[in-house]
Short mmCIF file of C-alpha atoms in Angstrom, two decimals:
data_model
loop_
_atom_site.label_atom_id
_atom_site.label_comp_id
_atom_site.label_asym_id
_atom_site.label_seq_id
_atom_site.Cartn_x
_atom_site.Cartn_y
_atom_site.Cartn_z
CA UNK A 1 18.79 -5.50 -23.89
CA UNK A 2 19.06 -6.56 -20.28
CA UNK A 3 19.14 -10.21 -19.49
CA UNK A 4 15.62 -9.52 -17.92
CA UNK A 5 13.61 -9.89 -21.06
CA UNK A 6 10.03 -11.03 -20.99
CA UNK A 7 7.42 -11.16 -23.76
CA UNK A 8 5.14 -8.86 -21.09
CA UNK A 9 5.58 -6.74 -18.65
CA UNK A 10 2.77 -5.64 -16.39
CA UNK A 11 2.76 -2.75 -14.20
CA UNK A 12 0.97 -3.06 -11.00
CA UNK A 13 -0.44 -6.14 -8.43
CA UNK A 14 -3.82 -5.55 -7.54
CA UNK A 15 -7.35 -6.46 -9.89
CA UNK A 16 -6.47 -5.43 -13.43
CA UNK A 17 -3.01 -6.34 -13.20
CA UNK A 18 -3.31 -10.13 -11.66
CA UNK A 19 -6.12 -10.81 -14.16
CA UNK A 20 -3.81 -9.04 -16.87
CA UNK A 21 -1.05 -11.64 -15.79
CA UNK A 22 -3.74 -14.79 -15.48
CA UNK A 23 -4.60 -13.99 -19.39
CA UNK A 24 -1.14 -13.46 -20.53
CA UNK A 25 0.10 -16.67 -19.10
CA UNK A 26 -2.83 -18.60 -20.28
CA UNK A 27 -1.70 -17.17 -23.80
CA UNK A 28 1.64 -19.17 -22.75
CA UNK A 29 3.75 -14.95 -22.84
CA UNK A 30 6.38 -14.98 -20.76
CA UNK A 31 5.03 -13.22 -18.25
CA UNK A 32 6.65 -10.36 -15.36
CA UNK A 33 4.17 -8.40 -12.79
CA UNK A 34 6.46 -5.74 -11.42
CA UNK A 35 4.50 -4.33 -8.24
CA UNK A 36 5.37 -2.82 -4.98
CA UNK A 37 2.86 -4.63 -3.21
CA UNK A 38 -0.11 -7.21 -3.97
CA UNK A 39 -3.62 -6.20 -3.86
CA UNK A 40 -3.97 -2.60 -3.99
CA UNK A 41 -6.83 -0.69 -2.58
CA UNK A 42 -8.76 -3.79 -2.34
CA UNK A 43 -6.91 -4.98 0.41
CA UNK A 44 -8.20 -1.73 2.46
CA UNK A 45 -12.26 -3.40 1.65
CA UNK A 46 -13.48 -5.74 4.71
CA UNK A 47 -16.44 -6.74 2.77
CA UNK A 48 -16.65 -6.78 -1.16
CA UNK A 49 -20.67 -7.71 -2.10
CA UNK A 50 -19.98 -6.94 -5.79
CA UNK A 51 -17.31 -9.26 -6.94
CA UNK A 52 -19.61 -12.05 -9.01
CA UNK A 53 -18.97 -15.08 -7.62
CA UNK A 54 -18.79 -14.44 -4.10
CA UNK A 55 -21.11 -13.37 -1.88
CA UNK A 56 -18.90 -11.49 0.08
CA UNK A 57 -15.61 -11.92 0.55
CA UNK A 58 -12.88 -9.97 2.05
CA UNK A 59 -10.05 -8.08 -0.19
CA UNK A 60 -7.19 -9.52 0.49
CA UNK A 61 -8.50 -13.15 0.43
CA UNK A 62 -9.72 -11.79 -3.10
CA UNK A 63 -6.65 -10.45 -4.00
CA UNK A 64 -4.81 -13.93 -2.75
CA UNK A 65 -7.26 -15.81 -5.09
CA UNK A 66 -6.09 -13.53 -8.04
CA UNK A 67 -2.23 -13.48 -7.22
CA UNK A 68 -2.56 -17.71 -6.89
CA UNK A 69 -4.42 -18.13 -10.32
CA UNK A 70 -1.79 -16.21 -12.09
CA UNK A 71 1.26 -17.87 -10.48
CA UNK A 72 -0.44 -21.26 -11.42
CA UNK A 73 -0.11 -20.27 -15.14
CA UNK A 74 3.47 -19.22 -14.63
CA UNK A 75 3.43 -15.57 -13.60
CA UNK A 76 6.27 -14.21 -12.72
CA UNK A 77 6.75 -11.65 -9.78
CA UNK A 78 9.38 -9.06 -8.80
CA UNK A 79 8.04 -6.72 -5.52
CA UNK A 80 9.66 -3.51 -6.84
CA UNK A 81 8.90 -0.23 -7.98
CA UNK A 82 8.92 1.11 -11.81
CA UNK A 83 10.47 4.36 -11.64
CA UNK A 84 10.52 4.62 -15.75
CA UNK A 85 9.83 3.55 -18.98
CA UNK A 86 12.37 4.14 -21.98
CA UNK A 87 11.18 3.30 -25.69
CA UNK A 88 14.00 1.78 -27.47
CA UNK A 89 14.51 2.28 -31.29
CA UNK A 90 13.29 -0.93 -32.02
CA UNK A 91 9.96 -0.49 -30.82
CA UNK A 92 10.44 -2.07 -26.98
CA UNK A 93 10.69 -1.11 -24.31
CA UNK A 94 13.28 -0.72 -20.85
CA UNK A 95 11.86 -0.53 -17.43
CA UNK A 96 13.70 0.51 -14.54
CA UNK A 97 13.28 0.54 -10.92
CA UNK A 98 15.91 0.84 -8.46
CA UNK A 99 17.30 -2.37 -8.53
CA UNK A 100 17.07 -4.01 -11.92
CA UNK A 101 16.30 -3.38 -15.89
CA UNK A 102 13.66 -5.51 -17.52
CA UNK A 103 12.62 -5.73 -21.19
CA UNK A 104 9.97 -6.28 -22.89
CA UNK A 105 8.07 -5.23 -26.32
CA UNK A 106 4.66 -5.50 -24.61
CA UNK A 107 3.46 -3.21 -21.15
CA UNK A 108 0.44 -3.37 -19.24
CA UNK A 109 -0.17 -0.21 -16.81
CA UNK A 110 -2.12 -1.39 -14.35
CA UNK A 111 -0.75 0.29 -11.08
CA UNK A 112 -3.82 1.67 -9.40
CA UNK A 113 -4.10 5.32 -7.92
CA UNK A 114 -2.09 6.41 -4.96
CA UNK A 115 -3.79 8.23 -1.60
CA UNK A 116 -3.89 11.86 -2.16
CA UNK A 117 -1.62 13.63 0.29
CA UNK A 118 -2.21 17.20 2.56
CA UNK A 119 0.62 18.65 1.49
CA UNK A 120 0.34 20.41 4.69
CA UNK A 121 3.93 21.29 7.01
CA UNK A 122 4.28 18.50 9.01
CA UNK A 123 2.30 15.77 7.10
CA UNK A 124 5.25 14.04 6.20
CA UNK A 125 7.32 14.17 9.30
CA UNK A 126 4.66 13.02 11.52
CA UNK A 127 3.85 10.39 9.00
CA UNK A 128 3.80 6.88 11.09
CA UNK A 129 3.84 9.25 14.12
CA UNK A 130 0.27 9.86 14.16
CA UNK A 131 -0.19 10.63 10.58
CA UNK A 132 -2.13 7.90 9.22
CA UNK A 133 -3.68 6.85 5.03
CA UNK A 134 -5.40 3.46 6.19
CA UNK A 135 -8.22 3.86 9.62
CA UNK A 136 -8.34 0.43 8.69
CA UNK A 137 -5.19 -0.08 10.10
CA UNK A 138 -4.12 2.24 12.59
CA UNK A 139 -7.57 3.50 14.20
CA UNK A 140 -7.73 0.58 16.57
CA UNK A 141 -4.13 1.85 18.08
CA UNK A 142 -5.77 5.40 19.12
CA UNK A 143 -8.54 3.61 21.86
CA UNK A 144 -9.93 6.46 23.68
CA UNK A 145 -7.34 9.61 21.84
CA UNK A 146 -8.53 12.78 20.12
CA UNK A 147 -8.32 12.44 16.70
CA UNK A 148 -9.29 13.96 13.10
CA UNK A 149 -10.30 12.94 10.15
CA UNK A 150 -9.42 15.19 6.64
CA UNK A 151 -11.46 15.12 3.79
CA UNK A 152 -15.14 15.47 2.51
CA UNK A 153 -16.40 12.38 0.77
CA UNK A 154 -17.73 8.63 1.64
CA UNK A 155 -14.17 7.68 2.41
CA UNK A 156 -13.80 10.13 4.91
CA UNK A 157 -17.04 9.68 6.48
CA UNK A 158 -16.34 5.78 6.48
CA UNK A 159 -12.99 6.67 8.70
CA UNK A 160 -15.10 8.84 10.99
CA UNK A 161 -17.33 6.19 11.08
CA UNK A 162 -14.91 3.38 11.99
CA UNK A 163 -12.39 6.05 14.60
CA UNK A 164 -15.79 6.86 16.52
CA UNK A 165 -16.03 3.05 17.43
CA UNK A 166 -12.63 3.46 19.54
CA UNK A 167 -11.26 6.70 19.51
CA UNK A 168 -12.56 9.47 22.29
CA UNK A 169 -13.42 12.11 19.82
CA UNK A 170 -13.38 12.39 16.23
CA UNK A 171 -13.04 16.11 14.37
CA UNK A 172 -14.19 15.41 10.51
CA UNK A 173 -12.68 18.35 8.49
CA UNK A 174 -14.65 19.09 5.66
CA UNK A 175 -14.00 21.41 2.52
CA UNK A 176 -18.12 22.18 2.26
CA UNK A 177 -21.13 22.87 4.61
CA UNK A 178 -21.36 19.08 4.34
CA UNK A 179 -19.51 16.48 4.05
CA UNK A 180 -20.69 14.65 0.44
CA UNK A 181 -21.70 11.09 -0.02
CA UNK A 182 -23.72 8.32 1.63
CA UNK A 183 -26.67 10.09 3.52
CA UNK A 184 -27.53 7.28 5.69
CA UNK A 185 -23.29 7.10 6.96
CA UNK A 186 -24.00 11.23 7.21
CA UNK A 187 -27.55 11.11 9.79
CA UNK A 188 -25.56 8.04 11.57
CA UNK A 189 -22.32 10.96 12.38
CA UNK A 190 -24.59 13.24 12.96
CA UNK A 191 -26.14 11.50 15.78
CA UNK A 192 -22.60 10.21 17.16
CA UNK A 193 -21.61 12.24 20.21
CA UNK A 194 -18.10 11.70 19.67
CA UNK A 195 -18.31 13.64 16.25
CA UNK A 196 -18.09 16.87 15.84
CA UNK A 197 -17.73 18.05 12.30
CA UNK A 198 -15.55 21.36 11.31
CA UNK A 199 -17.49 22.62 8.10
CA UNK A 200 -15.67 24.57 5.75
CA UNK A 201 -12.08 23.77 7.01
CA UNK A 202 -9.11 22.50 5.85
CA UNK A 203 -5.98 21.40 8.05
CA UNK A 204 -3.15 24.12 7.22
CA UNK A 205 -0.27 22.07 9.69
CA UNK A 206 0.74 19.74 11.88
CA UNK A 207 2.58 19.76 15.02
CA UNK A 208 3.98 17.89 17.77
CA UNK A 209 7.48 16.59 18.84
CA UNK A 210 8.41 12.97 18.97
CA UNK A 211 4.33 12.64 17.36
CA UNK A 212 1.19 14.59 16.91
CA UNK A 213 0.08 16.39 19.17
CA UNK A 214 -1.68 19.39 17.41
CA UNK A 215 -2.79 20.71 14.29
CA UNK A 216 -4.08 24.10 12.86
CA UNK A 217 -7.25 24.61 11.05
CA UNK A 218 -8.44 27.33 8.83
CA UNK A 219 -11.76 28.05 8.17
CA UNK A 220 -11.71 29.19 3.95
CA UNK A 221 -15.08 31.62 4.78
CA UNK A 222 -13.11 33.99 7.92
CA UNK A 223 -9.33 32.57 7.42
CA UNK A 224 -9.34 32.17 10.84
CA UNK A 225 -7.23 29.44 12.21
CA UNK A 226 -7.16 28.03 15.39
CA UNK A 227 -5.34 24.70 17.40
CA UNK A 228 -6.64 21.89 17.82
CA UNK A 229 -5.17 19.43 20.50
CA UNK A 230 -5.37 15.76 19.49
CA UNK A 231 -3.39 12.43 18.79
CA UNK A 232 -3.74 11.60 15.62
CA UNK A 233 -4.61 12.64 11.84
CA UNK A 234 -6.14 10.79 9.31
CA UNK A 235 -5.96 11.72 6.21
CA UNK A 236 -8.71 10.93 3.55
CA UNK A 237 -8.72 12.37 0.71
CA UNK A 238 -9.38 10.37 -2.30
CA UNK A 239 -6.58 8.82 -4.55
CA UNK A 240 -4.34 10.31 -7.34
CA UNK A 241 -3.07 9.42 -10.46
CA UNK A 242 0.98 9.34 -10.04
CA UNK A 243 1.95 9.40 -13.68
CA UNK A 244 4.27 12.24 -14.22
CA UNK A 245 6.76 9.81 -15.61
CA UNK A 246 4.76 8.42 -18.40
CA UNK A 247 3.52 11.89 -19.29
CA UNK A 248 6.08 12.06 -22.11
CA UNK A 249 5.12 8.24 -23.27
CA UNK A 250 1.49 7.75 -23.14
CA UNK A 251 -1.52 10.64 -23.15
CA UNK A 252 -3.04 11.37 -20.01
CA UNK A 253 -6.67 13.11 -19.26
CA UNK A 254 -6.76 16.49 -17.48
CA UNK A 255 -6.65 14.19 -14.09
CA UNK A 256 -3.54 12.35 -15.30
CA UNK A 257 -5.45 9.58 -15.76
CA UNK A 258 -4.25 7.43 -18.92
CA UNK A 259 -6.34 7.38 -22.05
CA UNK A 260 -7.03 4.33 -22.98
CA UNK A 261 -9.30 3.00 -26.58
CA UNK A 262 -11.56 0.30 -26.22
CA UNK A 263 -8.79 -2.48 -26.18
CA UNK A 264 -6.95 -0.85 -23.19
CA UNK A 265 -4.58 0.52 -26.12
CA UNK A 266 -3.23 3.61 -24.79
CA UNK A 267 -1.65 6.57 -27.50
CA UNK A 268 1.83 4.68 -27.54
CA UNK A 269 1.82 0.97 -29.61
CA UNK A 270 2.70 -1.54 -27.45
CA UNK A 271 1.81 -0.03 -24.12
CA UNK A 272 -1.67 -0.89 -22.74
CA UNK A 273 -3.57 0.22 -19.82
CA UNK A 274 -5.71 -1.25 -17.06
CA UNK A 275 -8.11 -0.64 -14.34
CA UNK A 276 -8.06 3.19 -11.92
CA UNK A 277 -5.03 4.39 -13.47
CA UNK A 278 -7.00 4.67 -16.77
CA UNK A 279 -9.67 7.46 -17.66
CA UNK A 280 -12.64 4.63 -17.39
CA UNK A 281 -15.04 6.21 -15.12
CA UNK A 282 -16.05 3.87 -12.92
CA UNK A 283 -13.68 2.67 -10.24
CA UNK A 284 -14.71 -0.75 -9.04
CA UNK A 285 -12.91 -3.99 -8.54
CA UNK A 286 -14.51 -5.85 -11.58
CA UNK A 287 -14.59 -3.36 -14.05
CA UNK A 288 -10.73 -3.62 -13.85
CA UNK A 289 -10.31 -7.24 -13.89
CA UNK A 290 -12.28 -7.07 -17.21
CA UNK A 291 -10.33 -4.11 -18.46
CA UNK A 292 -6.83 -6.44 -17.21
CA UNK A 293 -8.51 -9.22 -19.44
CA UNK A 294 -9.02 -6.93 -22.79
CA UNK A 295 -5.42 -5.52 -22.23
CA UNK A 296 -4.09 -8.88 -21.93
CA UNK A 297 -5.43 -9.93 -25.01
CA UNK A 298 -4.78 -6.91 -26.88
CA UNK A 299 -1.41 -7.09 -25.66
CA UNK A 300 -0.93 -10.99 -27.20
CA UNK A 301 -1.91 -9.67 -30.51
CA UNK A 302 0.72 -6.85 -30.38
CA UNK A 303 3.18 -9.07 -29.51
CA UNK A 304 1.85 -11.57 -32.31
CA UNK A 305 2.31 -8.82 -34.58
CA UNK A 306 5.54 -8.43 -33.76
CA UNK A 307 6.39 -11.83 -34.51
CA UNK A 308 3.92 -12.80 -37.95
CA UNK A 309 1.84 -15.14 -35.95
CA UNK A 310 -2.15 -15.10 -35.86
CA UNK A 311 -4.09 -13.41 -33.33
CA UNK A 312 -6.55 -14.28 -30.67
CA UNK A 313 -10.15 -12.86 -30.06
CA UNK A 314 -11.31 -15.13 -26.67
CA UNK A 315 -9.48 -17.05 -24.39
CA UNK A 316 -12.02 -20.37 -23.68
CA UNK A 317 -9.64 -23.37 -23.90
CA UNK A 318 -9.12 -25.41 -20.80
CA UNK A 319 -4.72 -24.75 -20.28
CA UNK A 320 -2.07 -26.97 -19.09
CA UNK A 321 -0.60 -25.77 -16.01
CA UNK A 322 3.46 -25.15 -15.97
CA UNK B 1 12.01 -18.27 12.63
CA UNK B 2 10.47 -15.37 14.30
CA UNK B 3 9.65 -15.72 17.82
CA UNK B 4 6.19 -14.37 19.13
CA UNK B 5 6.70 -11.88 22.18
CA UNK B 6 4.44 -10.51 24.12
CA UNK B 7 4.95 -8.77 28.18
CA UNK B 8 6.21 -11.59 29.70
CA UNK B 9 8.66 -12.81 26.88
CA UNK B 10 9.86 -9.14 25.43
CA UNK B 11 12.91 -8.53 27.73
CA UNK B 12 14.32 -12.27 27.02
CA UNK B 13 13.76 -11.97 23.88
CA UNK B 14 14.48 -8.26 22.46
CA UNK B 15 16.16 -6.39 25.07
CA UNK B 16 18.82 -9.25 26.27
CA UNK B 17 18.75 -10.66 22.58
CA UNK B 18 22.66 -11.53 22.23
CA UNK B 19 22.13 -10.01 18.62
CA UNK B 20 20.28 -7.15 17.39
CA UNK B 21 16.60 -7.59 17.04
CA UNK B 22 14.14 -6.51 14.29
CA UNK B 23 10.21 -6.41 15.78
CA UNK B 24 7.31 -6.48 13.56
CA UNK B 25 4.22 -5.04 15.27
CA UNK B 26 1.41 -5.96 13.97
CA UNK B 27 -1.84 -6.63 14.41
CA UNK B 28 -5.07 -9.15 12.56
CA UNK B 29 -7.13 -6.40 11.53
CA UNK B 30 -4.50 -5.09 9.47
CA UNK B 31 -4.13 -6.35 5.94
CA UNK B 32 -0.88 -4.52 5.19
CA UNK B 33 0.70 -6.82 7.87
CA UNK B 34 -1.00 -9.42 6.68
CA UNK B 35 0.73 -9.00 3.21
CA UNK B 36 4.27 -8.27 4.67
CA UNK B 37 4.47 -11.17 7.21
CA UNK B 38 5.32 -14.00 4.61
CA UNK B 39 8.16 -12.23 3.99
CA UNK B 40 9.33 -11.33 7.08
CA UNK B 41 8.94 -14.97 8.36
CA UNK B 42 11.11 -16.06 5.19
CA UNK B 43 13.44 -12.91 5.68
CA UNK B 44 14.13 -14.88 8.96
CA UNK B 45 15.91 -17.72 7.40
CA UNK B 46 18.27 -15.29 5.46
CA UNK B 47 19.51 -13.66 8.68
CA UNK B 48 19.92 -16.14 11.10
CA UNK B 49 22.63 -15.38 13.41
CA UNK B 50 22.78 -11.50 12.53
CA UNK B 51 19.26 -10.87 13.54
CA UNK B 52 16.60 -12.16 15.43
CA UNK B 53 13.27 -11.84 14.07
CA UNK B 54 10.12 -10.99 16.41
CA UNK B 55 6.78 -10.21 16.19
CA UNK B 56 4.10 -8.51 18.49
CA UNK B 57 0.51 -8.56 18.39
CA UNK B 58 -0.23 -5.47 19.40
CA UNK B 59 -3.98 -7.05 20.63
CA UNK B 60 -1.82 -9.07 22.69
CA UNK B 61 0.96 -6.49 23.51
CA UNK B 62 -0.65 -2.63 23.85
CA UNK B 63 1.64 -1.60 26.23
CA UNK B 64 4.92 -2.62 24.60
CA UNK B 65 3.84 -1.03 21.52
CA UNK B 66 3.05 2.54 23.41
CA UNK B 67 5.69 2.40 24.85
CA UNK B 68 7.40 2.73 21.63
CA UNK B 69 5.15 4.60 20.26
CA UNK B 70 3.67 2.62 17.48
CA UNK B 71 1.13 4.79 15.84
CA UNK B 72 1.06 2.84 12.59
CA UNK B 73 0.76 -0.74 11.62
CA UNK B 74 2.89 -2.49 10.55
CA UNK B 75 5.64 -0.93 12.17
CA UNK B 76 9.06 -2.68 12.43
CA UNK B 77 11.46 -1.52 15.19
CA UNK B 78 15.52 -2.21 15.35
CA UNK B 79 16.79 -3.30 18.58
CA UNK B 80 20.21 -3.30 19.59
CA UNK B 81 21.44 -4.16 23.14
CA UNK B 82 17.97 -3.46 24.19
CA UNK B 83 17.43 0.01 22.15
CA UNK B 84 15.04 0.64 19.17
CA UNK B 85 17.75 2.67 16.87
CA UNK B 86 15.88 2.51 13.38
CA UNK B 87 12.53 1.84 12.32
CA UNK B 88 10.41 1.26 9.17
CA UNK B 89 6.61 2.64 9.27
CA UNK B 90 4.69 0.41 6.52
CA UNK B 91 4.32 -1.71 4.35
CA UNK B 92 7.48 -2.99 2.21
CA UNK B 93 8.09 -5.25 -0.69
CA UNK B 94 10.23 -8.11 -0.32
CA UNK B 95 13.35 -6.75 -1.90
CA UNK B 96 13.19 -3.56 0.00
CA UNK B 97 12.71 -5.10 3.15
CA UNK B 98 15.67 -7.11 2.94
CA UNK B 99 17.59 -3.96 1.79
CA UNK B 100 16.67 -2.28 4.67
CA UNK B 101 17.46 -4.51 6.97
CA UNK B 102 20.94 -5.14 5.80
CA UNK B 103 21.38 -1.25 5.75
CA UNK B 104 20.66 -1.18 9.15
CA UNK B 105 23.06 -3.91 10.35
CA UNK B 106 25.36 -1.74 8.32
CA UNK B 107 24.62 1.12 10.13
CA UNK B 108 24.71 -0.69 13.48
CA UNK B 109 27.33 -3.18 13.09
CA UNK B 110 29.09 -2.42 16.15
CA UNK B 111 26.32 -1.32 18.09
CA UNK B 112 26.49 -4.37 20.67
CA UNK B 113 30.19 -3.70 21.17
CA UNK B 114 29.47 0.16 21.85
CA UNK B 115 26.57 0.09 24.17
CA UNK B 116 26.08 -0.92 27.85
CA UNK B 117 23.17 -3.31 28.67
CA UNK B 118 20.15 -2.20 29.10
CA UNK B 119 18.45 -2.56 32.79
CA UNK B 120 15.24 -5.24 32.13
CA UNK B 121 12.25 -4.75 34.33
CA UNK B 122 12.91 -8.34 35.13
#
């Protein structure tokens, strides 16, 4: 055992996993949240109208809220990456990332999905160069530039939505006649002059020099490609389930999503799961916050288990703070 | 400390910096910068002397950040005697970000010695 040991060890910084760390620390479990980054995909939201509570509020000031609640209870931190878990023979467990070891008997998986990429030549040497995940972020620096958009649901039409207001021209490349989702978002591109959709079409490369300054695109009915000229790419394609290192620890669904029973228990003891990475079919902020709060309960009785104490089934008492 | 830099103050403060310079462009509508500056302003402290530590708005500063072709925020940009020789396109964690940034003083260490001043459009 490394000198990094902690009673639980959750995987991931955004809704299930800072709620997961609020109820472990409440439970006084010496608590570690090992994440790359705080917030997740809600951080990407402007406007969340579903969170109870709040009317609207904006994701990262969410996010903030959750990452401050758990650090009042004691949560500890480390901004890192987990790049495996080893089972030990006595039933715990190592993580690794690339620059420590940490221990612990209980896990919480709670790292979110990961944008989907093109996989396209090109993609990841123009990446930062006019390759862009987030329209959030980077469609404000293309004022007036040619641009396209990849990708055939609401997220894509939201980034079409959001270039038109500042780029000059917006390509949406779509895998069907239509792009699918929000109909109302759909009539409002189809009105936008500065739209013009490419139907059946996917992006096959990217080109440029020092940035983009091209791509090709095929059309799947003909297989004819052609250039178009432009500044920037934005890829939208949904998220993805990166969990090819757990896939000999823990089962995963057909979409390598992890299975998880009704107390976020997934198929190995002592490893729970929270939140998108799990097969729970809704996606929404909420739902994993709740699903953090079952783990982190379920994840106190484990380690109760583990030591002949008694377990818990709610979590109502008002808590000294550290 | 990180200084804020915009037209007027870039040469001063990046391109004659007496050491190198690391630049953070970023900009309020993005949450990933949002998320990395707390670190980068505390970063600050741990390099003083080896690095100064600027920012740009690119609201404020457009043209700076075309001209070095900033396509994705944030973006942070090495400077050394007045050229951009490494970059990271991102967001980072804490611990990475310092690693980084150590790697490329590493890789740079003699970079003021070996290179001629640039001209400023002072």
């Amino acid at each position: 055992m490394s000198e990094n040991l902690y009673d639980i060890i959750i995987v991931g910084g955004a809704s299930a996993g800072l709620t997961a760390a609020l109820y472990a620390s409440r439970q006084n479990l010496k608590t570690l949240v090992i994440t790359k980054d705080v917030g997740g995909q809600a951080l990407l939201t402007d406007h969340i109208e579903n969170y109870p509570g709040f009317g609207s509020i904006g994701g990262f000031d969410l996010m903030t809220k959750f990452e401050e609640q758990a650090k009042s209870f004691g949560t500890q931190f480390v901004y890192d990456e987990v790049t495996s878990i080893n089972a030990n023979e006595d039933t715990c467990f190592t993580l690794t990332t690339p620059n420590g070891e940490y221990d612990t008997c209980a896990i919480i998986l709670a790292f979110g999905k990961t944008p989907r990429d093109l996989g396209v030549p090109g993609e990841m040497q123009f990446k930062g160069k006019g390759v862009s995940y987030c329209a959030v972020c980077d469609g404000p620096l293309f004022k007036g530039k040619t641009v396209a958009v990849a990708g055939s649901g609401d997220q894509a039409m939201d980034a079409a939505s959001l270039l038109s207001n500042v780029a000059g021209k917006v390509y949406l490349i779509h895998t069907w006649e239509k792009p699918l989702g929000d109909q109302e978002i759909l009539q409002n591109l189809n009105a936008n002059s500065k739209v013009e959709f490419l139907p059946f079409s996917h992006v096959t490369e990217i080109l440029g020099d020092k940035s983009v300054s091209s791509i090709t695109v095929e059309d799947s009915r003909s297989k004819q490609r052609k250039q178009l000229q432009l500044d920037g790419v934005f890829v939208e394609l949904g998220y993805v389930a990166k969990t090819d290192f757990l896939k000999d620890l823990v089962r995963l669904n057909g979409r390598k999503e992890i299975e998880v029973d009704r107390e976020c228990a997934t198929s190995q003891p002592g490893i729970f799961a929270a939140g998108d990475i799990t097969d729970v079919p809704f996606k929404q902020a909420v739902i994993s916050a709740g699903q953090g709060a079952i783990a982190a309960l379920a994840a106190y009785n484990h380690v109760q288990k583990l030591r002949g104490g008694s377990s818990v089934r709610a979590d109502w008492k008002v808590k000294k703070k550290p | 400390m990180v200084v804020d830099v915009d037209s007027a103050t870039w040469d001063r403060e990046v391109i004659q910096s007496s050491v190198p310079a690391i630049v953070d462009f970023w900009a309020p509508w993005c949450p990933w910068c949002k998320r990395l500056m707390p670190d980068f302003d505390s970063l600050s402290n741990e390099f003083v002397g080896q690095l100064t530590f600027v920012k740009v708005n690119v609201d404020q500063g457009p043209e700076i950040a075309s001209r070095y072709g900033v396509q994705t925020l944030p973006t942070l940009k090495f400077f050394c005697a007045g050229r951009p020789l490494a970059e990271i396109v991102g967001y980072l964690p804490r611990t990475s970000l310092k690693t980084q940034l150590e790697m490329m003083l590493s890789n740079h260490k003699n970079c003021l010695a070996q290179s001629s001043r640039l001209k400023t459009n002072a």
